[in-house]
Short mmCIF file of C-alpha atoms in Angstrom, two decimals:
data_model
loop_
_atom_site.label_atom_id
_atom_site.label_comp_id
_atom_site.label_asym_id
_atom_site.label_seq_id
_atom_site.Cartn_x
_atom_site.Cartn_y
_atom_site.Cartn_z
CA UNK A 1 55.57 11.73 -18.46
CA UNK A 2 54.52 14.51 -20.82
CA UNK A 3 52.80 11.96 -23.03
CA UNK A 4 50.61 10.73 -20.19
CA UNK A 5 49.74 14.31 -19.23
CA UNK A 6 48.83 15.01 -22.84
CA UNK A 7 46.65 11.90 -22.84
CA UNK A 8 44.77 12.93 -19.72
CA UNK A 9 44.36 16.47 -21.03
CA UNK A 10 42.97 15.12 -24.28
CA UNK A 11 40.82 12.50 -22.53
CA UNK A 12 39.27 14.70 -19.87
CA UNK A 13 39.20 18.03 -21.67
CA UNK A 14 38.82 17.58 -25.41
CA UNK A 15 36.97 14.29 -25.61
CA UNK A 16 34.66 15.17 -22.73
CA UNK A 17 33.64 18.34 -24.58
CA UNK A 18 32.99 16.23 -27.68
CA UNK A 19 31.00 13.77 -25.60
CA UNK A 20 28.79 16.57 -24.27
CA UNK A 21 28.26 17.87 -27.82
CA UNK A 22 27.18 14.42 -29.03
CA UNK A 23 24.90 14.01 -26.01
CA UNK A 24 23.31 17.40 -26.71
CA UNK A 25 22.75 16.39 -30.34
CA UNK A 26 21.03 13.17 -29.26
CA UNK A 27 18.76 15.10 -26.90
CA UNK A 28 17.99 17.64 -29.64
CA UNK A 29 17.24 14.81 -32.11
CA UNK A 30 14.77 13.19 -29.73
CA UNK A 31 12.99 16.49 -29.18
CA UNK A 32 12.75 17.25 -32.88
CA UNK A 33 11.94 13.70 -33.99
CA UNK A 34 8.79 13.63 -31.89
CA UNK A 35 8.23 17.37 -32.51
CA UNK A 36 6.98 17.91 -28.97
CA UNK A 37 6.71 21.73 -29.20
CA UNK A 38 4.56 21.46 -32.32
CA UNK A 39 2.43 18.70 -30.79
CA UNK A 40 1.83 20.83 -27.71
CA UNK A 41 0.80 23.81 -29.85
CA UNK A 42 -1.67 21.69 -31.83
CA UNK A 43 -2.79 19.45 -28.97
CA UNK A 44 -6.53 19.96 -29.47
CA UNK A 45 -6.52 20.32 -33.25
CA UNK A 46 -8.71 17.85 -35.14
CA UNK A 47 -7.05 14.55 -35.99
CA UNK A 48 -5.63 14.76 -39.53
CA UNK A 49 -7.76 17.88 -40.01
CA UNK A 50 -10.92 15.77 -40.25
CA UNK A 51 -13.88 18.03 -39.56
CA UNK A 52 -17.26 18.71 -41.02
CA UNK A 53 -18.74 22.08 -41.83
CA UNK A 54 -21.91 23.07 -40.06
CA UNK A 55 -24.98 23.15 -42.23
CA UNK A 56 -28.15 25.17 -42.10
CA UNK A 57 -28.99 26.74 -38.74
CA UNK A 58 -32.46 25.16 -38.76
CA UNK A 59 -31.16 21.60 -39.24
CA UNK A 60 -30.47 20.89 -35.57
CA UNK A 61 -29.87 17.13 -35.86
CA UNK A 62 -27.27 17.52 -38.61
CA UNK A 63 -25.49 20.27 -36.67
CA UNK A 64 -25.47 18.05 -33.57
CA UNK A 65 -23.92 15.19 -35.57
CA UNK A 66 -21.32 17.60 -36.92
CA UNK A 67 -20.55 18.87 -33.41
CA UNK A 68 -20.13 15.32 -32.06
CA UNK A 69 -17.88 14.33 -34.96
CA UNK A 70 -15.73 17.45 -34.62
CA UNK A 71 -15.37 17.00 -30.85
CA UNK A 72 -14.47 13.32 -31.28
CA UNK A 73 -11.92 14.24 -33.94
CA UNK A 74 -10.31 16.68 -31.51
CA UNK A 75 -10.35 14.12 -28.67
CA UNK A 76 -8.75 11.47 -30.88
CA UNK A 77 -6.13 14.00 -32.01
CA UNK A 78 -5.37 14.95 -28.41
CA UNK A 79 -5.05 11.32 -27.29
CA UNK A 80 -2.69 10.43 -30.13
CA UNK A 81 -0.63 13.59 -29.63
CA UNK A 82 -0.38 12.95 -25.88
CA UNK A 83 0.83 9.43 -26.66
CA UNK A 84 3.49 10.79 -29.01
CA UNK A 85 4.55 13.38 -26.44
CA UNK A 86 4.77 10.65 -23.77
CA UNK A 87 6.87 8.43 -26.05
CA UNK A 88 9.15 11.36 -26.85
CA UNK A 89 9.48 12.23 -23.17
CA UNK A 90 10.41 8.64 -22.33
CA UNK A 91 13.02 8.67 -25.09
CA UNK A 92 14.43 11.96 -23.79
CA UNK A 93 14.65 10.55 -20.25
CA UNK A 94 16.36 7.42 -21.56
CA UNK A 95 18.89 9.46 -23.55
CA UNK A 96 19.51 11.73 -20.56
CA UNK A 97 20.15 8.93 -18.07
CA UNK A 98 22.24 6.92 -20.52
CA UNK A 99 24.32 10.03 -21.12
CA UNK A 100 24.83 10.54 -17.39
CA UNK A 101 25.89 6.90 -16.97
CA UNK A 102 28.24 7.02 -19.96
CA UNK A 103 29.84 10.27 -18.80
CA UNK A 104 30.39 8.78 -15.34
CA UNK A 105 31.97 5.70 -16.93
CA UNK A 106 34.07 7.88 -19.21
CA UNK A 107 35.42 9.83 -16.25
CA UNK A 108 36.05 6.77 -14.09
CA UNK A 109 37.42 4.40 -16.73
CA UNK A 110 41.12 5.50 -16.69
CA UNK A 111 41.14 5.39 -12.89
CA UNK A 112 39.50 1.96 -12.96
CA UNK A 113 42.07 0.69 -15.48
CA UNK A 114 44.95 1.90 -13.31
CA UNK A 115 43.42 0.29 -10.20
CA UNK A 116 42.87 -3.00 -12.02
CA UNK A 117 46.44 -3.03 -13.38
CA UNK A 118 47.83 -2.40 -9.88
CA UNK A 119 45.61 -5.14 -8.43
CA UNK A 120 46.67 -7.52 -11.21
CA UNK A 121 50.36 -6.85 -10.56
CA UNK A 122 49.68 -7.35 -6.86
CA UNK A 123 48.15 -10.75 -7.60
CA UNK A 124 51.19 -11.74 -9.66
CA UNK A 125 53.64 -10.85 -6.90
#
């Protein structure tokens, strides 16, 4: 009897704590892999730091070209960063919901095994 109590103590106390630690590490990995905080801080930075310097004040056409290029570089950077943030968010949601499902299964599995053994014995009798 003491062995089964030790098993349930280990299963529901120790291993569940370990499971939460692993789940937290997976969530932390997803956040850092896509570097969402950094991408949010640099959302409107130019893409790959591509930008032109403005020329002479009197050369209006060249300055207009530079302005258009710099704005487009920032728009492209924002679109790509938003895509990376969206992909990271989807991964985080997937990890979160998989963790919830696995924890629910982990908690219910011993009970399910006992129920299935009792039902199996009932079918044999």
